[in-house]
Tab-separated table of N, CA and C in Angstrom:
chain	number	residue	atom	x	y	z
A	1	MET	N	0.823	-1.193	0.000
A	1	MET	CA	0.000	0.000	0.000
A	1	MET	C	0.861	1.249	0.000
A	2	VAL	N	2.010	1.176	0.657
A	2	VAL	CA	2.899	2.338	0.698
A	2	VAL	C	3.411	2.660	-0.698
A	3	SER	N	3.787	1.636	-1.450
A	3	SER	CA	4.289	1.899	-2.802
A	3	SER	C	3.191	2.460	-3.695
A	4	THR	N	1.952	2.056	-3.484
A	4	THR	CA	0.836	2.605	-4.252
A	4	THR	C	0.636	4.079	-3.935
A	5	VAL	N	0.685	4.426	-2.659
A	5	VAL	CA	0.548	5.824	-2.254
A	5	VAL	C	1.699	6.650	-2.808
A	6	LYS	N	2.901	6.091	-2.725
A	6	LYS	CA	4.069	6.802	-3.226
A	6	LYS	C	3.975	7.052	-4.738
A	7	LEU	N	3.528	6.057	-5.476
A	7	LEU	CA	3.345	6.233	-6.922
A	7	LEU	C	2.294	7.286	-7.231
A	8	LYS	N	1.233	7.342	-6.431
A	8	LYS	CA	0.193	8.360	-6.620
A	8	LYS	C	0.745	9.754	-6.345
A	9	ILE	N	1.560	9.891	-5.311
A	9	ILE	CA	2.167	11.188	-4.998
A	9	ILE	C	3.115	11.613	-6.106
A	10	ILE	N	3.891	10.682	-6.635
A	10	ILE	CA	4.806	10.998	-7.735
A	10	ILE	C	4.018	11.416	-8.973
A	11	ALA	N	2.916	10.725	-9.242
A	11	ALA	CA	2.079	11.105	-10.386
A	11	ALA	C	1.477	12.485	-10.181
A	12	THR	N	1.063	12.793	-8.959
A	12	THR	CA	0.526	14.115	-8.648
A	12	THR	C	1.593	15.188	-8.823
A	13	ARG	N	2.809	14.883	-8.408
A	13	ARG	CA	3.911	15.845	-8.532
A	13	ARG	C	4.186	16.180	-9.992
A	14	ASN	N	4.070	15.200	-10.861
A	14	ASN	CA	4.409	15.414	-12.263
A	14	ASN	C	3.239	15.897	-13.110
A	15	ASP	N	2.047	15.963	-12.546
A	15	ASP	CA	0.862	16.361	-13.300
A	15	ASP	C	0.536	17.832	-13.036
A	16	ASP	N	0.623	18.647	-14.070
A	16	ASP	CA	0.324	20.076	-13.915
A	16	ASP	C	-1.141	20.322	-13.585
A	17	ASN	N	-2.031	19.460	-14.040
A	17	ASN	CA	-3.452	19.638	-13.750
A	17	ASN	C	-3.738	19.518	-12.260
A	18	GLU	N	-3.023	18.660	-11.580
A	18	GLU	CA	-3.200	18.524	-10.132
A	18	GLU	C	-2.799	19.811	-9.413
A	19	PHE	N	-1.689	20.394	-9.838
A	19	PHE	CA	-1.285	21.658	-9.217
A	19	PHE	C	-2.288	22.753	-9.531
A	20	ASP	N	-2.838	22.755	-10.734
A	20	ASP	CA	-3.835	23.768	-11.090
A	20	ASP	C	-5.033	23.705	-10.152
A	21	LYS	N	-5.477	22.508	-9.800
A	21	LYS	CA	-6.593	22.346	-8.860
A	21	LYS	C	-6.231	22.918	-7.487
A	22	VAL	N	-5.035	22.591	-7.022
A	22	VAL	CA	-4.584	23.082	-5.719
A	22	VAL	C	-4.458	24.604	-5.739
A	23	TYR	N	-3.932	25.148	-6.819
A	23	TYR	CA	-3.740	26.591	-6.922
A	23	TYR	C	-5.083	27.315	-6.936
A	24	GLU	N	-6.061	26.772	-7.626
A	24	GLU	CA	-7.396	27.393	-7.653
A	24	GLU	C	-8.012	27.390	-6.257
A	25	LYS	N	-7.850	26.308	-5.520
A	25	LYS	CA	-8.349	26.262	-4.144
A	25	LYS	C	-7.620	27.277	-3.271
A	26	MET	N	-6.315	27.421	-3.509
A	26	MET	CA	-5.529	28.368	-2.743
A	26	MET	C	-5.989	29.796	-3.012
A	27	LEU	N	-6.286	30.104	-4.269
A	27	LEU	CA	-6.782	31.442	-4.605
A	27	LEU	C	-8.130	31.702	-3.945
A	28	GLY	N	-9.002	30.691	-3.913
A	28	GLY	CA	-10.295	30.839	-3.248
A	28	GLY	C	-10.134	31.080	-1.760
A	29	MET	N	-9.204	30.375	-1.138
A	29	MET	CA	-8.956	30.566	0.293
A	29	MET	C	-8.382	31.955	0.557
A	30	ALA	N	-7.496	32.417	-0.307
A	30	ALA	CA	-6.914	33.754	-0.142
A	30	ALA	C	-7.989	34.824	-0.291
A	31	GLU	N	-8.901	34.612	-1.211
A	31	GLU	CA	-9.983	35.577	-1.421
A	31	GLU	C	-10.897	35.635	-0.199
A	32	ARG	N	-11.229	34.464	0.359
A	32	ARG	CA	-12.070	34.433	1.558
A	32	ARG	C	-11.375	35.059	2.758
A	33	ALA	N	-10.041	35.005	2.777
A	33	ALA	CA	-9.279	35.596	3.879
A	33	ALA	C	-9.084	37.096	3.701
A	34	GLY	N	-9.534	37.622	2.565
A	34	GLY	CA	-9.438	39.055	2.343
A	34	GLY	C	-8.131	39.510	1.726
A	35	MET	N	-7.361	38.598	1.197
A	35	MET	CA	-6.106	38.973	0.541
A	35	MET	C	-6.415	39.370	-0.897
A	36	ASP	N	-5.845	40.473	-1.332
A	36	ASP	CA	-6.110	40.952	-2.686
A	36	ASP	C	-5.428	40.091	-3.731
A	37	ALA	N	-4.148	39.873	-3.563
A	37	ALA	CA	-3.398	39.109	-4.565
A	37	ALA	C	-2.273	38.352	-3.884
A	38	LEU	N	-1.897	37.280	-4.490
A	38	LEU	CA	-0.749	36.519	-4.009
A	38	LEU	C	0.477	36.991	-4.778
A	39	ASP	N	1.403	37.568	-4.064
A	39	ASP	CA	2.598	38.092	-4.705
A	39	ASP	C	3.779	37.171	-4.478
A	40	VAL	N	4.700	37.250	-5.400
A	40	VAL	CA	5.952	36.517	-5.288
A	40	VAL	C	6.900	37.361	-4.442
A	41	PRO	N	7.533	36.754	-3.434
A	41	PRO	CA	8.538	37.517	-2.683
A	41	PRO	C	9.655	37.971	-3.613
A	42	ARG	N	10.242	39.098	-3.276
A	42	ARG	CA	11.292	39.609	-4.158
A	42	ARG	C	12.461	38.638	-4.199
A	43	ILE	N	13.152	38.628	-5.312
A	43	ILE	CA	14.264	37.710	-5.525
A	43	ILE	C	15.564	38.500	-5.502
A	44	CYS	N	16.511	37.983	-4.760
A	44	CYS	CA	17.813	38.634	-4.636
A	44	CYS	C	18.865	37.829	-5.378
A	45	GLY	N	19.992	38.455	-5.587
A	45	GLY	CA	21.099	37.745	-6.207
A	45	GLY	C	21.676	36.681	-5.292
A	46	ARG	N	21.721	36.988	-3.995
A	46	ARG	CA	22.243	36.050	-2.993
A	46	ARG	C	21.281	35.987	-1.823
A	47	GLN	N	20.560	34.911	-1.719
A	47	GLN	CA	19.603	34.756	-0.630
A	47	GLN	C	19.907	33.460	0.101
A	48	THR	N	20.070	33.555	1.412
A	48	THR	CA	20.383	32.348	2.174
A	48	THR	C	19.352	32.051	3.257
A	49	GLN	N	18.444	32.979	3.545
A	49	GLN	CA	17.528	32.800	4.653
A	49	GLN	C	16.133	32.322	4.265
A	50	ARG	N	15.806	32.310	2.981
A	50	ARG	CA	14.486	31.857	2.552
A	50	ARG	C	14.578	31.345	1.123
A	51	ASN	N	13.478	30.797	0.623
A	51	ASN	CA	13.447	30.331	-0.756
A	51	ASN	C	13.724	31.483	-1.707
A	52	ASN	N	14.566	31.249	-2.644
A	52	ASN	CA	14.888	32.252	-3.656
A	52	ASN	C	14.663	31.621	-5.028
A	53	VAL	N	13.422	31.219	-5.246
A	53	VAL	CA	13.070	30.505	-6.459
A	53	VAL	C	12.786	31.507	-7.570
A	54	PRO	N	13.537	31.437	-8.655
A	54	PRO	CA	13.242	32.349	-9.766
A	54	PRO	C	11.971	31.893	-10.490
A	55	ALA	N	10.976	32.764	-10.526
A	55	ALA	CA	9.710	32.425	-11.165
A	55	ALA	C	9.143	33.661	-11.848
A	56	ARG	N	8.442	33.421	-12.936
A	56	ARG	CA	7.865	34.527	-13.703
A	56	ARG	C	6.487	34.931	-13.206
A	57	SER	N	5.816	34.048	-12.483
A	57	SER	CA	4.465	34.348	-12.022
A	57	SER	C	4.276	33.775	-10.617
A	58	PRO	N	3.265	34.274	-9.901
A	58	PRO	CA	2.994	33.695	-8.573
A	58	PRO	C	2.659	32.205	-8.653
A	59	LYS	N	1.953	31.807	-9.700
A	59	LYS	CA	1.590	30.403	-9.850
A	59	LYS	C	2.835	29.531	-9.972
A	60	GLU	N	3.774	29.950	-10.781
A	60	GLU	CA	5.014	29.196	-10.957
A	60	GLU	C	5.833	29.191	-9.669
A	61	TYR	N	5.856	30.324	-8.969
A	61	TYR	CA	6.600	30.413	-7.713
A	61	TYR	C	6.060	29.415	-6.687
A	62	PHE	N	4.741	29.410	-6.490
A	62	PHE	CA	4.161	28.525	-5.485
A	62	PHE	C	4.293	27.061	-5.888
A	63	LYS	N	4.304	26.796	-7.171
A	63	LYS	CA	4.505	25.419	-7.618
A	63	LYS	C	5.913	24.951	-7.262
A	64	LEU	N	6.919	25.791	-7.558
A	64	LEU	CA	8.304	25.403	-7.320
A	64	LEU	C	8.694	25.480	-5.846
A	65	ALA	N	8.245	26.530	-5.159
A	65	ALA	CA	8.697	26.765	-3.787
A	65	ALA	C	7.916	25.989	-2.744
A	66	VAL	N	6.659	25.660	-3.026
A	66	VAL	CA	5.840	25.021	-2.001
A	66	VAL	C	5.374	23.625	-2.432
A	67	PHE	N	4.658	23.551	-3.543
A	67	PHE	CA	3.991	22.312	-3.948
A	67	PHE	C	4.991	21.182	-4.203
A	68	ILE	N	5.952	21.408	-5.069
A	68	ILE	CA	6.908	20.359	-5.420
A	68	ILE	C	7.804	20.016	-4.234
A	69	LYS	N	8.236	21.027	-3.486
A	69	LYS	CA	9.088	20.747	-2.324
A	69	LYS	C	8.335	19.955	-1.270
A	70	TYR	N	7.056	20.257	-1.079
A	70	TYR	CA	6.260	19.511	-0.102
A	70	TYR	C	6.114	18.051	-0.531
A	71	LEU	N	5.778	17.824	-1.797
A	71	LEU	CA	5.607	16.448	-2.263
A	71	LEU	C	6.928	15.674	-2.240
A	72	ASP	N	8.033	16.345	-2.577
A	72	ASP	CA	9.337	15.687	-2.498
A	72	ASP	C	9.665	15.285	-1.057
A	73	CYS	N	9.350	16.162	-0.119
A	73	CYS	CA	9.582	15.861	1.297
A	73	CYS	C	8.703	14.695	1.740
A	74	LEU	N	7.460	14.671	1.280
A	74	LEU	CA	6.556	13.583	1.630
A	74	LEU	C	7.054	12.243	1.085
A	75	ILE	N	7.532	12.238	-0.137
A	75	ILE	CA	8.085	11.018	-0.738
A	75	ILE	C	9.322	10.562	0.036
A	76	GLN	N	10.176	11.514	0.381
A	76	GLN	CA	11.384	11.183	1.134
A	76	GLN	C	11.037	10.607	2.506
A	77	GLN	N	10.047	11.174	3.169
A	77	GLN	CA	9.651	10.671	4.483
A	77	GLN	C	9.056	9.267	4.384
A	78	LEU	N	8.299	9.002	3.321
A	78	LEU	CA	7.778	7.651	3.120
A	78	LEU	C	8.914	6.665	2.890
A	79	ASP	N	9.929	7.089	2.127
A	79	ASP	CA	11.081	6.216	1.897
A	79	ASP	C	11.829	5.925	3.196
A	80	LEU	N	11.970	6.943	4.044
A	80	LEU	CA	12.668	6.746	5.312
A	80	LEU	C	11.850	5.880	6.269
A	81	ARG	N	10.563	6.131	6.326
A	81	ARG	CA	9.712	5.417	7.279
A	81	ARG	C	9.486	3.968	6.858
A	82	PHE	N	9.369	3.739	5.568
A	82	PHE	CA	9.082	2.400	5.077
A	82	PHE	C	10.237	1.900	4.214
A	83	SER	N	11.403	1.811	4.823
A	83	SER	CA	12.567	1.288	4.119
A	83	SER	C	12.425	-0.221	3.959
A	84	ASP	N	13.347	-0.831	3.248
A	84	ASP	CA	13.293	-2.281	3.035
A	84	ASP	C	13.367	-3.041	4.358
A	85	LEU	N	14.165	-2.554	5.285
A	85	LEU	CA	14.283	-3.215	6.583
A	85	LEU	C	12.967	-3.154	7.356
A	86	THR	N	12.304	-2.016	7.320
A	86	THR	CA	11.020	-1.870	7.995
A	86	THR	C	9.973	-2.772	7.370
A	87	ILE	N	9.986	-2.860	6.042
A	87	ILE	CA	9.021	-3.711	5.350
A	87	ILE	C	9.239	-5.174	5.721
A	88	GLN	N	10.491	-5.585	5.829
A	88	GLN	CA	10.759	-6.971	6.248
A	88	GLN	C	10.258	-7.209	7.672
A	89	GLY	N	10.422	-6.216	8.525
A	89	GLY	CA	9.917	-6.352	9.889
A	89	GLY	C	8.397	-6.446	9.920
A	90	LEU	N	7.735	-5.664	9.099
A	90	LEU	CA	6.275	-5.734	9.025
A	90	LEU	C	5.815	-7.062	8.443
A	91	ARG	N	6.583	-7.578	7.512
A	91	ARG	CA	6.231	-8.881	6.942
A	91	ARG	C	6.341	-9.985	7.992
A	92	ALA	N	7.233	-9.799	8.951
A	92	ALA	CA	7.371	-10.813	9.998
A	92	ALA	C	6.098	-10.918	10.824
A	93	LEU	N	5.291	-9.861	10.846
A	93	LEU	CA	4.014	-9.927	11.555
A	93	LEU	C	3.081	-10.954	10.921
A	94	CYS	N	3.346	-11.304	9.681
A	94	CYS	CA	2.526	-12.311	9.006
A	94	CYS	C	2.725	-13.702	9.612
A	95	LEU	N	3.747	-13.874	10.419
A	95	LEU	CA	3.981	-15.170	11.047
A	95	LEU	C	3.065	-15.419	12.234
A	96	ILE	N	2.429	-14.377	12.716
A	96	ILE	CA	1.474	-14.543	13.810
A	96	ILE	C	0.270	-15.305	13.254
A	97	PRO	N	-0.135	-16.374	13.901
A	97	PRO	CA	-1.191	-17.228	13.333
A	97	PRO	C	-2.473	-16.494	12.952
A	98	SER	N	-2.885	-15.491	13.704
A	98	SER	CA	-4.128	-14.784	13.363
A	98	SER	C	-3.982	-13.916	12.115
A	99	HIS	N	-2.750	-13.641	11.695
A	99	HIS	CA	-2.516	-12.821	10.518
A	99	HIS	C	-2.124	-13.622	9.275
A	100	LEU	N	-2.046	-14.917	9.408
A	100	LEU	CA	-1.631	-15.725	8.267
A	100	LEU	C	-2.637	-15.614	7.131
A	101	PHE	N	-2.120	-15.518	5.928
A	101	PHE	CA	-2.977	-15.429	4.749
A	101	PHE	C	-3.438	-16.817	4.348
A	102	LYS	N	-4.497	-16.874	3.616
A	102	LYS	CA	-5.052	-18.151	3.198
A	102	LYS	C	-4.792	-18.447	1.724
A	103	ASP	N	-3.847	-17.755	1.120
A	103	ASP	CA	-3.579	-17.970	-0.307
A	103	ASP	C	-2.084	-18.143	-0.548
A	104	ASP	N	-1.682	-18.030	-1.781
A	104	ASP	CA	-0.282	-18.249	-2.157
A	104	ASP	C	0.652	-17.163	-1.648
A	105	GLU	N	0.102	-16.014	-1.279
A	105	GLU	CA	0.951	-14.933	-0.796
A	105	GLU	C	1.670	-15.326	0.489
A	106	GLU	N	1.054	-16.211	1.276
A	106	GLU	CA	1.688	-16.679	2.507
A	106	GLU	C	3.025	-17.351	2.206
A	107	THR	N	3.076	-18.152	1.157
A	107	THR	CA	4.306	-18.849	0.778
A	107	THR	C	5.367	-17.865	0.333
A	108	ILE	N	4.958	-16.865	-0.435
A	108	ILE	CA	5.916	-15.851	-0.915
A	108	ILE	C	6.491	-15.083	0.259
A	109	VAL	N	5.627	-14.658	1.189
A	109	VAL	CA	6.084	-13.911	2.360
A	109	VAL	C	6.997	-14.780	3.213
A	110	ALA	N	6.623	-16.028	3.431
A	110	ALA	CA	7.438	-16.931	4.254
A	110	ALA	C	8.804	-17.154	3.630
A	111	ASP	N	8.867	-17.322	2.325
A	111	ASP	CA	10.157	-17.516	1.658
A	111	ASP	C	11.034	-16.274	1.775
A	112	ASP	N	10.425	-15.100	1.605
A	112	ASP	CA	11.183	-13.852	1.753
A	112	ASP	C	11.710	-13.696	3.172
A	113	LEU	N	10.866	-14.000	4.157
A	113	LEU	CA	11.292	-13.899	5.552
A	113	LEU	C	12.394	-14.901	5.872
A	114	TYR	N	12.271	-16.097	5.337
A	114	TYR	CA	13.292	-17.111	5.574
A	114	TYR	C	14.635	-16.652	5.021
A	115	LYS	N	14.645	-16.109	3.812
A	115	LYS	CA	15.895	-15.622	3.221
A	115	LYS	C	16.486	-14.486	4.049
A	116	PHE	N	15.627	-13.610	4.545
A	116	PHE	CA	16.101	-12.432	5.268
A	116	PHE	C	16.604	-12.770	6.668
A	117	TYR	N	15.888	-13.658	7.381
A	117	TYR	CA	16.207	-13.938	8.781
A	117	TYR	C	16.908	-15.273	9.008
A	118	SER	N	17.243	-16.002	7.981
A	118	SER	CA	17.796	-17.349	8.173
A	118	SER	C	19.089	-17.344	8.998
A	119	TYR	N	19.911	-16.312	8.880
A	119	TYR	CA	21.172	-16.269	9.627
A	119	TYR	C	20.951	-15.945	11.108
A	120	ASP	N	19.800	-15.385	11.440
A	120	ASP	CA	19.506	-15.033	12.828
A	120	ASP	C	18.770	-16.130	13.578
A	121	LEU	N	18.245	-17.107	12.866
A	121	LEU	CA	17.458	-18.163	13.505
A	121	LEU	C	18.378	-19.222	14.108
A	122	PRO	N	18.050	-19.714	15.314
A	122	PRO	CA	18.889	-20.752	15.906
A	122	PRO	C	18.802	-22.072	15.132
A	123	PHE	N	17.611	-22.410	14.636
A	123	PHE	CA	17.412	-23.629	13.841
A	123	PHE	C	16.642	-23.276	12.566
A	124	PRO	N	17.327	-22.791	11.541
A	124	PRO	CA	16.624	-22.351	10.335
A	124	PRO	C	15.857	-23.474	9.638
A	125	GLN	N	16.268	-24.724	9.889
A	125	GLN	CA	15.585	-25.843	9.227
A	125	GLN	C	14.144	-25.991	9.724
A	126	SER	N	13.871	-25.518	10.919
A	126	SER	CA	12.520	-25.673	11.500
A	126	SER	C	11.599	-24.500	11.166
A	127	PHE	N	12.054	-23.583	10.356
A	127	PHE	CA	11.267	-22.384	10.058
A	127	PHE	C	9.928	-22.728	9.395
A	128	HIS	N	9.972	-23.510	8.349
A	128	HIS	CA	8.728	-23.802	7.614
A	128	HIS	C	7.833	-24.699	8.432
């Protein structure tokens, strides 16, 4: 499920139509808050304290400075939280009898777990 969510986030990041929807909602929220216009912060030659994204329009600025950076951070956090080691640990939960699957996936998971943990088991022959 994590890889499915991650693929959806990557697809959203690369789809301009998705950002257009978010930007339209943002403009509506700004209007309700009484803001006249969304302006791009001024750009300096040397900026070290804030985003200094060169953009021609407010829409492009918010896409580069906020939307894409947020989605990249979200993807990175998913990668850190659900690394291969974590996934193997979660798969080990499948060994609990109440969580055992009733189809062929159980065999695939068991084989993967055996390969991963075989060196840590006192009697690997008794695993299956």
